[in-house]
Coordinates of C-alpha atoms in Angstrom, one line a residue:
M22 CA 0.1 -0.1 0.0
K23 CA 1.2 3.5 -0.8
R24 CA 1.7 5.7 2.3
M25 CA -0.5 8.9 1.9
L26 CA -0.2 12.1 3.8
L27 CA -2.5 15.2 3.6
L28 CA -1.6 18.7 4.7
T29 CA -4.2 21.3 4.3
F30 CA -1.9 22.8 4.1
L31 CA -2.5 19.3 4.0
I32 CA -0.4 16.6 4.6
T33 CA -1.6 13.2 3.4
G34 CA 0.2 10.0 2.4
N35 CA 0.4 6.4 1.1
V36 CA 3.1 3.6 0.3
F37 CA 4.2 1.0 -2.4
C38 CA 7.1 -0.4 -4.3
T39 CA 9.2 2.3 -6.1
T40 CA 10.8 2.1 -9.5
K41 CA 11.3 4.6 -12.4
S42 CA 7.7 3.6 -13.5
R43 CA 6.2 3.5 -10.0
P44 CA 7.5 6.7 -8.4
N45 CA 6.7 8.5 -5.1
F46 CA 4.2 11.4 -5.6
I47 CA 4.1 14.9 -4.2
L48 CA 1.0 16.8 -5.1
I49 CA 1.2 20.6 -4.4
M50 CA -1.9 22.8 -4.7
V51 CA -1.9 26.4 -3.7
D52 CA -5.3 28.1 -2.9
D53 CA -6.3 31.1 -5.1
L54 CA -2.8 31.5 -6.7
G55 CA -3.0 33.4 -10.0
I56 CA -1.0 32.1 -13.0
G57 CA 0.6 35.6 -13.1
D58 CA 2.0 35.2 -9.6
V59 CA 4.6 32.7 -10.6
G60 CA 8.0 33.6 -12.2
C61 CA 8.0 30.9 -14.8
Y62 CA 4.6 32.3 -16.1
G63 CA 6.1 35.7 -16.6
N64 CA 5.9 37.4 -13.0
K65 CA 9.1 39.4 -12.6
T66 CA 8.4 41.0 -9.2
L67 CA 7.5 38.0 -6.8
R68 CA 10.4 35.8 -5.9
T69 CA 9.5 32.1 -6.7
P70 CA 12.8 30.4 -7.5
N71 CA 11.9 26.9 -6.3
I72 CA 8.7 26.8 -8.2
D73 CA 10.4 28.1 -11.3
Q74 CA 13.0 25.3 -10.9
L75 CA 10.2 22.7 -11.2
A76 CA 9.4 24.2 -14.5
D77 CA 13.0 24.7 -15.7
K78 CA 13.8 21.0 -14.9
G79 CA 10.4 19.6 -15.9
A80 CA 7.2 20.3 -17.9
K81 CA 5.1 23.4 -18.0
F82 CA 1.5 23.4 -19.1
T83 CA 0.6 26.7 -20.6
Q84 CA -3.1 25.9 -21.0
H85 CA -3.9 24.0 -17.7
I86 CA -7.4 24.4 -16.8
A87 CA -9.2 24.0 -13.4
A88 CA -12.4 21.9 -13.7
S89 CA -14.1 24.8 -11.7
P90 CA -13.3 28.3 -10.8
L91 CA -14.1 27.8 -7.1
C92 CA -12.0 26.0 -4.5
T93 CA -14.3 23.1 -3.3
P94 CA -15.6 21.8 -6.7
S95 CA -12.1 22.2 -8.3
R96 CA -10.6 20.1 -5.5
A97 CA -13.3 17.5 -5.9
A98 CA -12.5 17.2 -9.6
F99 CA -8.7 17.0 -8.7
M100 CA -9.4 14.3 -6.3
T101 CA -11.6 12.2 -8.4
G102 CA -10.6 12.9 -12.1
R103 CA -14.2 13.7 -12.7
Y104 CA -16.2 16.8 -13.4
P105 CA -17.5 18.0 -9.9
V106 CA -21.1 18.1 -11.1
R107 CA -21.0 14.3 -11.5
S108 CA -20.7 13.7 -7.8
G109 CA -20.9 17.0 -5.7
K110 CA -18.0 17.3 -3.3
W111 CA -15.9 15.3 -0.9
H112 CA -16.8 17.7 2.0
L113 CA -15.7 20.5 4.0
G114 CA -16.5 19.5 7.5
L115 CA -15.8 16.8 10.0
N116 CA -18.8 15.0 11.5
R117 CA -22.2 13.9 9.9
E118 CA -24.4 12.1 12.5
W119 CA -22.7 12.6 15.9
K120 CA -19.6 14.2 17.4
D121 CA -16.5 12.4 16.6
D122 CA -17.9 10.1 13.9
F123 CA -15.4 11.7 11.6
Y124 CA -17.4 10.8 8.6
H125 CA -15.9 13.5 6.4
H126 CA -12.3 13.2 7.8
P127 CA -9.5 12.6 5.3
L128 CA -8.5 9.5 7.2
N129 CA -11.9 7.9 6.3
H130 CA -11.3 8.8 2.6
G131 CA -8.0 6.9 1.8
F132 CA -5.4 8.9 3.6
D133 CA -3.2 7.6 6.3
Y134 CA -1.9 10.7 8.0
F135 CA -3.4 14.1 8.3
Y136 CA -2.2 17.5 9.6
G137 CA -4.4 20.5 8.8
I138 CA -7.8 21.9 8.9
T139 CA -11.0 20.1 7.7
V140 CA -13.2 23.3 7.3
T141 CA -12.9 26.5 5.2
H142 CA -10.0 29.0 5.9
L143 CA -11.7 32.3 6.2
R144 CA -10.9 36.0 7.0
D145 CA -12.7 35.3 10.4
C146 CA -9.9 32.9 11.4
I147 CA -7.4 35.8 12.0
P148 CA -8.5 38.7 14.2
G149 CA -8.4 42.0 12.5
N150 CA -8.9 40.7 9.0
G151 CA -12.6 41.4 8.9
S152 CA -15.4 38.8 8.5
V153 CA -16.8 37.0 5.5
F154 CA -20.2 36.5 7.3
L155 CA -20.9 39.3 9.8
A156 CA -21.6 42.1 7.4
G157 CA -24.0 39.8 5.4
A158 CA -25.3 38.2 8.6
A159 CA -26.1 41.6 10.0
E160 CA -28.1 42.5 7.0
T161 CA -29.9 39.3 7.0
L162 CA -30.9 39.5 10.6
K163 CA -32.1 43.1 10.0
Q164 CA -34.3 42.0 7.2
T165 CA -35.5 39.0 9.4
F166 CA -36.3 41.3 12.2
V167 CA -38.3 43.6 10.0
I168 CA -40.2 40.8 8.4
V169 CA -41.0 39.1 11.7
G170 CA -41.8 42.5 13.3
I171 CA -44.3 43.4 10.5
T172 CA -45.9 40.0 10.6
L173 CA -46.5 40.0 14.3
F174 CA -47.8 43.6 14.2
T175 CA -50.2 42.7 11.4
L176 CA -51.5 39.7 13.1
I177 CA -51.9 41.5 16.5
F178 CA -53.8 44.3 14.7
L179 CA -56.1 41.9 12.8
N180 CA -56.7 39.9 16.1
K181 CA -57.5 43.2 17.8
I182 CA -60.1 44.4 15.3
G183 CA -61.7 41.0 15.1
L184 CA -60.9 40.0 11.5
V185 CA -59.0 36.9 12.8
K186 CA -59.0 35.1 16.0
I187 CA -55.5 33.9 17.1
P188 CA -54.8 32.4 20.6
G189 CA -52.3 34.4 22.6
K190 CA -50.0 31.4 23.0
V191 CA -49.6 31.4 19.1
F192 CA -47.6 34.6 19.4
G193 CA -45.5 33.0 22.1
Y194 CA -44.7 30.2 19.9
I195 CA -43.7 32.5 17.0
L196 CA -41.5 34.4 19.3
L197 CA -39.9 31.2 20.8
V198 CA -39.1 29.8 17.4
F199 CA -37.6 33.1 16.4
I200 CA -35.4 33.3 19.4
L201 CA -34.4 29.7 19.1
F202 CA -33.3 30.3 15.4
I203 CA -31.6 33.7 15.9
V204 CA -29.6 32.9 19.1
P205 CA -27.7 30.0 17.8
V206 CA -26.9 31.8 14.4
L207 CA -25.6 34.9 16.3
F208 CA -23.6 32.7 18.7
F209 CA -21.9 30.9 15.8
F210 CA -21.1 33.9 13.8
W211 CA -19.7 35.9 16.7
N212 CA -17.6 33.0 17.8
L213 CA -16.6 31.7 14.4
H214 CA -12.9 32.2 15.3
Y215 CA -13.1 29.7 18.0
L216 CA -15.5 27.3 16.5
N217 CA -14.5 26.9 12.9
C218 CA -10.8 27.6 13.0
F219 CA -9.0 24.6 14.4
L220 CA -6.0 22.4 13.6
M221 CA -6.0 18.7 13.5
R222 CA -3.3 16.0 13.6
N223 CA -5.1 12.8 12.3
Y224 CA -8.3 12.6 14.6
Q225 CA -7.2 15.0 17.3
V226 CA -7.9 18.6 17.4
I227 CA -4.5 20.0 18.6
Q228 CA -5.1 23.8 18.4
Q229 CA -8.3 25.7 18.7
P230 CA -8.3 28.4 17.4
I231 CA -5.4 28.1 15.0
I232 CA -2.3 30.1 15.9
Y233 CA -0.9 31.3 12.5
E234 CA 2.5 32.4 13.5
N235 CA 5.1 29.9 12.0
L236 CA 2.2 27.7 10.7
T237 CA 3.9 27.4 7.4
R238 CA 7.1 26.3 9.0
R239 CA 5.3 23.8 11.2
M240 CA 3.6 22.5 8.2
T241 CA 6.8 22.1 6.3
S242 CA 8.3 20.3 9.1
E243 CA 5.4 17.9 9.1
A244 CA 6.0 17.2 5.4
V245 CA 9.7 16.7 5.8
N246 CA 9.2 14.3 8.8
F247 CA 6.8 12.4 6.7
I248 CA 9.3 12.0 3.9
L249 CA 11.9 10.8 6.4
R250 CA 9.6 8.3 8.0
N251 CA 8.7 6.8 4.5
Q252 CA 12.0 7.3 2.7
N253 CA 12.3 3.4 2.3
K254 CA 8.9 2.8 1.0
P255 CA 6.8 4.6 -1.7
F256 CA 4.6 7.5 -0.6
L257 CA 2.1 10.1 -1.7
L258 CA 2.2 13.5 -0.2
Y259 CA -0.5 16.1 -0.8
M260 CA 0.4 19.6 0.2
S261 CA -2.4 22.0 0.1
Y262 CA -1.3 25.6 0.8
I263 CA -4.1 27.9 2.2
Q264 CA -1.7 30.8 2.9
V265 CA -2.7 32.7 -0.3
H266 CA -6.4 32.5 0.6
T267 CA -7.6 35.1 2.8
A268 CA -7.0 35.6 5.6
L269 CA -3.4 35.9 4.4
Y270 CA -0.5 35.2 6.7
A271 CA 3.2 34.8 6.6
S272 CA 5.9 34.1 9.2
A273 CA 7.8 36.9 10.6
T274 CA 10.8 36.1 8.4
F275 CA 8.7 36.8 5.3
R276 CA 6.4 39.6 6.5
G277 CA 7.0 42.9 4.6
K278 CA 9.8 41.5 2.5
S279 CA 7.9 41.2 -1.0
K280 CA 6.9 43.9 -3.4
H281 CA 3.3 42.8 -3.2
G282 CA 2.2 43.2 0.5
I283 CA 1.1 40.4 2.7
Y284 CA -0.1 38.5 -0.5
G285 CA 3.4 38.5 -2.0
D286 CA 4.9 37.6 1.4
A287 CA 2.6 34.5 1.6
V288 CA 3.4 33.4 -2.0
E289 CA 7.2 33.7 -1.4
E290 CA 6.9 31.7 1.9
V291 CA 5.1 28.9 0.0
D292 CA 8.0 28.9 -2.4
W293 CA 10.4 28.6 0.5
S294 CA 8.5 25.8 1.8
I295 CA 8.5 24.0 -1.6
G296 CA 12.2 24.4 -1.7
K297 CA 12.6 22.8 1.6
I298 CA 10.7 19.7 0.5
V299 CA 12.6 19.4 -2.7
N300 CA 15.9 19.7 -0.8
E301 CA 14.8 16.8 1.5
L302 CA 14.2 14.6 -1.5
N303 CA 17.7 15.5 -2.8
K304 CA 19.3 14.8 0.6
N305 CA 17.7 11.3 0.8
E306 CA 18.4 10.5 -2.9
L307 CA 14.7 10.4 -3.6
R308 CA 14.6 13.0 -6.4
D309 CA 14.8 10.7 -9.4
N310 CA 12.0 8.5 -7.9
T311 CA 9.6 11.2 -7.2
L312 CA 7.1 12.9 -9.4
I313 CA 6.0 16.4 -8.2
Y314 CA 2.9 18.2 -9.5
F315 CA 2.3 21.8 -8.9
T316 CA -0.8 23.8 -9.4
S317 CA -3.6 26.2 -8.1
D318 CA -7.3 25.2 -7.4
N319 CA -8.6 28.3 -9.5
G320 CA -7.5 31.7 -10.6
A321 CA -6.5 34.6 -8.3
H322 CA -9.5 36.2 -6.3
I323 CA -9.3 39.7 -7.8
E324 CA -12.1 41.0 -5.6
E325 CA -10.2 40.3 -2.5
I326 CA -9.6 43.6 -0.7
S327 CA -9.0 44.0 3.0
S328 CA -11.1 46.1 5.3
S329 CA -8.3 48.7 5.1
G330 CA -8.3 48.7 1.4
E331 CA -5.1 46.7 0.7
I332 CA -5.3 44.3 -2.3
H333 CA -5.3 40.7 -0.9
G334 CA -5.9 39.0 -4.4
G335 CA -3.4 37.8 -6.9
Y336 CA -2.7 38.5 -10.5
N337 CA -4.1 36.5 -13.5
G338 CA -1.6 38.0 -16.1
I339 CA -3.2 38.7 -19.5
F340 CA -6.3 36.7 -18.7
K341 CA -9.7 38.2 -18.1
G342 CA -11.7 37.8 -14.8
G343 CA -10.7 35.7 -11.8
K344 CA -11.9 33.2 -9.2
A345 CA -15.6 32.2 -9.5
T346 CA -15.8 33.1 -13.3
N347 CA -15.1 30.9 -16.2
W348 CA -13.2 33.5 -18.1
E349 CA -9.6 32.4 -18.6
G350 CA -8.5 34.2 -15.4
G351 CA -10.7 32.1 -13.3
I352 CA -9.7 28.7 -14.7
R353 CA -6.3 29.0 -16.4
V354 CA -3.9 27.9 -13.6
P355 CA -0.2 27.0 -13.2
G356 CA 0.5 23.3 -14.0
L357 CA 4.0 21.9 -13.6
L358 CA 5.3 18.2 -13.7
Y359 CA 8.8 17.5 -12.3
W360 CA 10.4 14.1 -12.6
P361 CA 14.1 14.1 -13.3
G362 CA 15.4 11.4 -15.8
V363 CA 11.7 10.8 -17.0
I364 CA 10.6 14.3 -18.0
T365 CA 12.8 16.4 -20.1
S366 CA 14.0 19.8 -18.8
E367 CA 12.2 22.9 -20.2
T368 CA 9.3 20.9 -21.7
V369 CA 6.5 23.1 -22.7
I370 CA 2.9 21.8 -23.4
N371 CA 0.6 24.3 -25.1
E372 CA -2.2 21.9 -25.5
P373 CA -5.3 22.0 -23.3
T374 CA -5.0 19.9 -20.0
S375 CA -7.1 19.7 -16.9
N376 CA -6.5 19.3 -13.1
M377 CA -8.7 16.3 -13.6
D378 CA -5.8 14.6 -15.4
I379 CA -3.6 14.2 -12.5
F380 CA -5.9 11.3 -11.1
P381 CA -5.6 9.0 -14.0
T382 CA -1.9 10.0 -14.4
I383 CA -1.1 8.8 -10.9
V384 CA -3.3 5.8 -10.9
K385 CA -1.4 4.5 -13.9
L386 CA 2.0 5.2 -12.8
S387 CA 1.2 3.6 -9.4
G388 CA 0.4 0.4 -11.3
A389 CA -3.2 0.4 -10.3
T390 CA -6.2 0.4 -12.7
V391 CA -8.5 3.5 -13.3
P392 CA -12.0 2.6 -12.0
Q393 CA -14.2 1.1 -14.6
D394 CA -17.5 1.6 -12.7
R395 CA -17.7 5.3 -13.4
I396 CA -16.8 7.9 -16.1
I397 CA -13.3 9.3 -15.6
D398 CA -13.1 12.7 -17.5
G399 CA -9.4 13.2 -16.8
L400 CA -6.7 11.8 -19.1
D401 CA -3.2 10.5 -18.5
L402 CA -0.7 13.4 -18.9
M403 CA 2.3 11.2 -19.6
P404 CA 1.9 10.8 -23.4
L405 CA 1.8 14.5 -23.8
V406 CA 4.7 15.1 -21.6
Q407 CA 6.9 12.3 -23.1
R408 CA 5.7 13.5 -26.7
S409 CA 4.1 10.1 -27.7
N410 CA 1.1 12.3 -28.2
V411 CA 1.6 15.7 -29.9
S412 CA -1.9 16.8 -29.3
S413 CA -4.4 16.7 -26.3
E414 CA -7.0 14.0 -26.2
H415 CA -9.3 16.7 -24.7
E416 CA -11.3 17.7 -27.7
F417 CA -13.9 19.4 -25.4
L418 CA -13.7 20.7 -22.0
F419 CA -16.9 21.8 -20.1
H420 CA -16.7 24.8 -17.8
Y421 CA -19.3 24.9 -14.9
C422 CA -20.3 27.8 -12.6
N423 CA -21.8 25.8 -9.7
A424 CA -24.3 23.4 -11.4
Y425 CA -24.7 25.6 -14.4
L426 CA -23.0 24.7 -17.7
N427 CA -21.4 28.2 -18.4
A428 CA -18.9 27.6 -21.3
V429 CA -17.4 25.0 -23.6
R430 CA -13.9 24.8 -25.0
W431 CA -13.3 23.1 -28.4
N432 CA -9.9 22.0 -29.5
P433 CA -10.4 20.7 -32.9
R434 CA -8.2 18.0 -34.3
N435 CA -5.6 19.2 -36.9
S436 CA -6.3 22.9 -36.2
S437 CA -4.4 25.6 -34.3
S438 CA -7.8 27.3 -33.2
I439 CA -9.1 26.9 -29.7
W440 CA -12.7 27.8 -29.6
K441 CA -14.6 28.8 -26.5
A442 CA -18.3 29.5 -26.3
F443 CA -20.2 31.2 -23.3
F444 CA -23.8 30.6 -22.7
F445 CA -23.8 33.3 -20.2
S446 CA -21.4 35.7 -18.3
P447 CA -21.6 37.6 -15.1
I448 CA -22.3 41.4 -15.0
F449 CA -19.0 43.0 -13.8
H450 CA -19.4 45.8 -11.2
P451 CA -18.0 48.4 -11.8
E452 CA -18.8 47.9 -15.4
D453 CA -15.1 48.8 -16.5
S454 CA -13.7 46.3 -14.2
E455 CA -13.1 42.5 -14.5
G456 CA -14.7 41.3 -11.3
C457 CA -17.8 41.5 -9.2
F458 CA -16.7 43.9 -6.5
N459 CA -20.2 44.6 -5.2
S460 CA -20.7 41.0 -4.3
H461 CA -17.1 39.7 -3.5
V462 CA -17.7 36.7 -6.0
C463 CA -19.5 36.7 -9.3
P464 CA -22.8 34.9 -9.4
C465 CA -24.0 32.0 -11.7
C466 CA -27.6 32.8 -12.1
G467 CA -30.3 35.4 -11.7
H468 CA -30.5 39.1 -12.6
L469 CA -26.7 39.6 -12.3
I470 CA -25.7 37.6 -15.4
N471 CA -26.1 38.1 -19.2
Q472 CA -27.5 35.3 -21.1
H473 CA -26.0 34.9 -24.7
D474 CA -28.0 33.7 -27.7
P475 CA -26.1 32.9 -29.7
P476 CA -23.4 32.1 -27.3
L477 CA -20.2 34.4 -27.1
L478 CA -17.4 32.8 -29.2
F479 CA -13.7 33.4 -28.9
D480 CA -10.7 32.0 -30.6
L481 CA -8.2 31.6 -27.7
S482 CA -5.3 30.9 -30.0
K483 CA -5.6 34.5 -31.3
D484 CA -7.4 36.2 -28.3
P485 CA -6.4 34.5 -25.0
G486 CA -7.5 37.7 -23.1
E487 CA -11.2 37.0 -24.5
K488 CA -11.5 40.7 -25.5
N489 CA -13.0 40.4 -28.9
P490 CA -16.1 38.1 -29.3
L491 CA -16.5 36.7 -32.9
G492 CA -19.7 36.8 -35.1
P493 CA -20.7 35.8 -38.5
Q494 CA -19.1 39.0 -40.0
T495 CA -15.7 38.2 -38.4
E496 CA -15.6 34.3 -38.4
P497 CA -17.0 32.6 -41.6
N498 CA -17.5 29.3 -39.8
F499 CA -19.3 30.9 -36.9
Y500 CA -22.5 28.8 -37.1
N501 CA -20.9 25.6 -38.0
I502 CA -18.6 26.1 -34.9
L503 CA -21.4 26.7 -32.6
R504 CA -23.4 23.8 -34.1
T505 CA -20.4 21.5 -33.3
I506 CA -20.2 22.8 -29.7
E507 CA -23.9 22.5 -29.1
D508 CA -23.9 18.8 -30.4
A509 CA -20.9 18.0 -28.0
T510 CA -22.8 19.7 -25.2
K511 CA -26.0 17.8 -25.9
D512 CA -23.9 14.5 -25.6
H513 CA -22.1 15.6 -22.4
R514 CA -25.5 16.5 -20.7
E515 CA -26.8 13.0 -21.5
N516 CA -24.1 11.4 -19.3
I517 CA -24.4 13.8 -16.3
P518 CA -26.5 12.1 -13.5
V519 CA -28.6 14.0 -11.1
V520 CA -26.9 14.1 -7.8
D521 CA -27.9 15.2 -4.2
N522 CA -27.7 19.0 -3.6
Q523 CA -25.3 19.3 -0.9
L524 CA -25.9 23.0 -0.3
T525 CA -29.5 22.6 1.1
V526 CA -30.2 24.4 4.4
N527 CA -29.9 21.1 6.3
H528 CA -26.4 20.5 5.0
V529 CA -25.0 23.8 5.6
I530 CA -26.7 25.0 8.9
W531 CA -24.5 24.8 12.0
K532 CA -25.3 21.9 14.3
P533 CA -23.9 22.3 17.7
W534 CA -24.1 18.6 18.5
L535 CA -21.4 18.0 15.7
Q536 CA -19.1 20.8 16.8
A537 CA -15.5 19.8 17.3
C538 CA -14.3 21.1 20.7
C539 CA -11.0 20.1 22.2
S540 CA -11.7 21.4 25.7
S541 CA -15.2 22.6 27.0
W542 CA -17.8 25.2 25.9
L543 CA -17.1 27.2 29.0
E544 CA -13.5 27.6 27.6
F545 CA -14.7 28.3 24.1
C546 CA -13.0 25.0 23.2
Y547 CA -9.6 26.5 23.5
C548 CA -6.5 24.3 23.5
D549 CA -3.0 24.2 22.1
Y550 CA -1.3 20.9 22.0
D551 CA 0.7 21.6 18.8
E552 CA 4.6 21.7 19.2
E553 CA 6.2 25.0 18.5
L554 CA 8.6 24.1 15.6
V555 CA 10.9 26.6 13.9
F556 CA 12.1 25.0 10.7
E557 CA 15.2 26.8 9.2

C-alpha cells in the first residue's frame, strides 16, 4: 500500500514499491494562486525560484485548466478525475451524525496521516482581517427582524379588530421559534474564530483556534518528517497551501519582504516551503524516484480587498476575470510536472490539459487500474509530456459555474484554433472592471448575469484575453462552430447524472452537537497541543 499524507496545508500519504515507472508522488496545490503570480509564467516581481526550478527542470503546461473556478468543486475534480457536477464534493467538515464520527475526515477517505484543517479557511480565522459573514449576517438579521416584526404587528392588529382570532399562545410560539433560530446563528457567527478555525493531527484537534505564527514552518516540518519516515517505501504527499487564500498570513521572516504586500509575502513563503521539501528529496536520494505536480485550485481572487483597502488578491496575467468566473483568469492555472530522468527539462505543453488529469496519471503510474464503474473525465498526462502524443485528447472541456454549464472549450483536431463559447457571463461591477466587487464573487444565475443567444464565441489561440467576441461577420464558420459545440454539449449533458444537492439548508446550517471542541464550551473550546517548531 502506498503511504499517503495530507496537509491542508494538508499532509496526506500512502506507500508502495518504487521504480522509475512507479514513483513517489508529491502533489502541491496552492489556494487562489494566480497564473501571473509565478515567475515561470512571466511574473518578474515575486520571488518564486523553487517553483520556477520545477518548470525549468520539468514540464510546464501553458493551458492547464481547473475543472471549476471555485475551491471546493475544483478540488473534488482534482481528487476524483471527474467533473465535480457528477458527484458533488468530498466535503468540508468533519462529522455527519454525531460528534467524533469523523465521517468527512481525510483518514476515512483513503489517507493515512493528516495535519491541517477540515473546514474552510476564512478571514474570520485571523482577528483584525474582517469577516466574511458578519456584514452579510447583520443585513440578513435586520431583514428578518423587519419581516417578523411586520408579521407580528399585522397579526396582532387583525386579531384586535376581530378579523382573525388567534390564541395568545400562538404569538408566544412564534417568538420562541424566532429566538431559538436567531440565538444559535448569532452565537456561531460571533464565535466563528473559536468554533470554525481549528488545527488537527489525524483525529485529534490540537489547536483551537489556530495560531498562524510559524504555521507554514510547522507544516513544512510535518511534510519533511513524513518523507523521512517513509523514505524506504513509496509514498504520496499532498500539500495544500491555504496561505494565499484570505485571511493571508506569513511568518515573521517573510512579512514585509515582498513587493506585493502580505499576499506576496505569503506566496514567497510557500515557495520557500516547496524548496525545503525538494531539498529533502535530494538529501535522501529520492529526487529521481519522485514525481512532483504543482498547481492552483483556481485563478486569483481579484475582488479580495482587505477592510483597510489593501489588495489581498493575486494576478491573473493577461487573462480576463478571476476566481468564481469561467473567463480564462478564473480557470487557467499554473501546471507543472517534475520528474528528473523521465520528464525532459524545459518541456512546454501548449495543449489543453485539466486538473482532472492528475488522477488517472497517478493511478496508472502507481500500477493500479483506473476505475471502470464510473466515467473518468481526466486523461493520462504522460503521453503528452513524453511526446508520444503531440495533441491533447481533450477535444472538449466543459466549464461549470456551480451546477450551471457556463462555457465549452473546443480543441479541434488538426487545427491551431481553440474555440470557447459562453452561454452566459456575469455582469461586472463596476462595469469597467473584470470582477464583481459589489458581491465579492460573481454569481452564476439570476439578474446579475447576461444570457447569450447565440453564445459568445472566442478563438483563444488568437485572443487569449477574451476581448473580442466573434460573429458571422468576423468568423465565416461561426454557425458551424457553434453547431459542433452544441452537439457536443448535448452528448455531455446526457451522461451527467442528477446528484443530491449538498448546499441545502440542512447540509450547511450549524449543528452544535457536531461541533469539534478540544476542551469545553465554557473555555470556548480553547486548546494548544501543537509543538512550536521553527524550521530553518
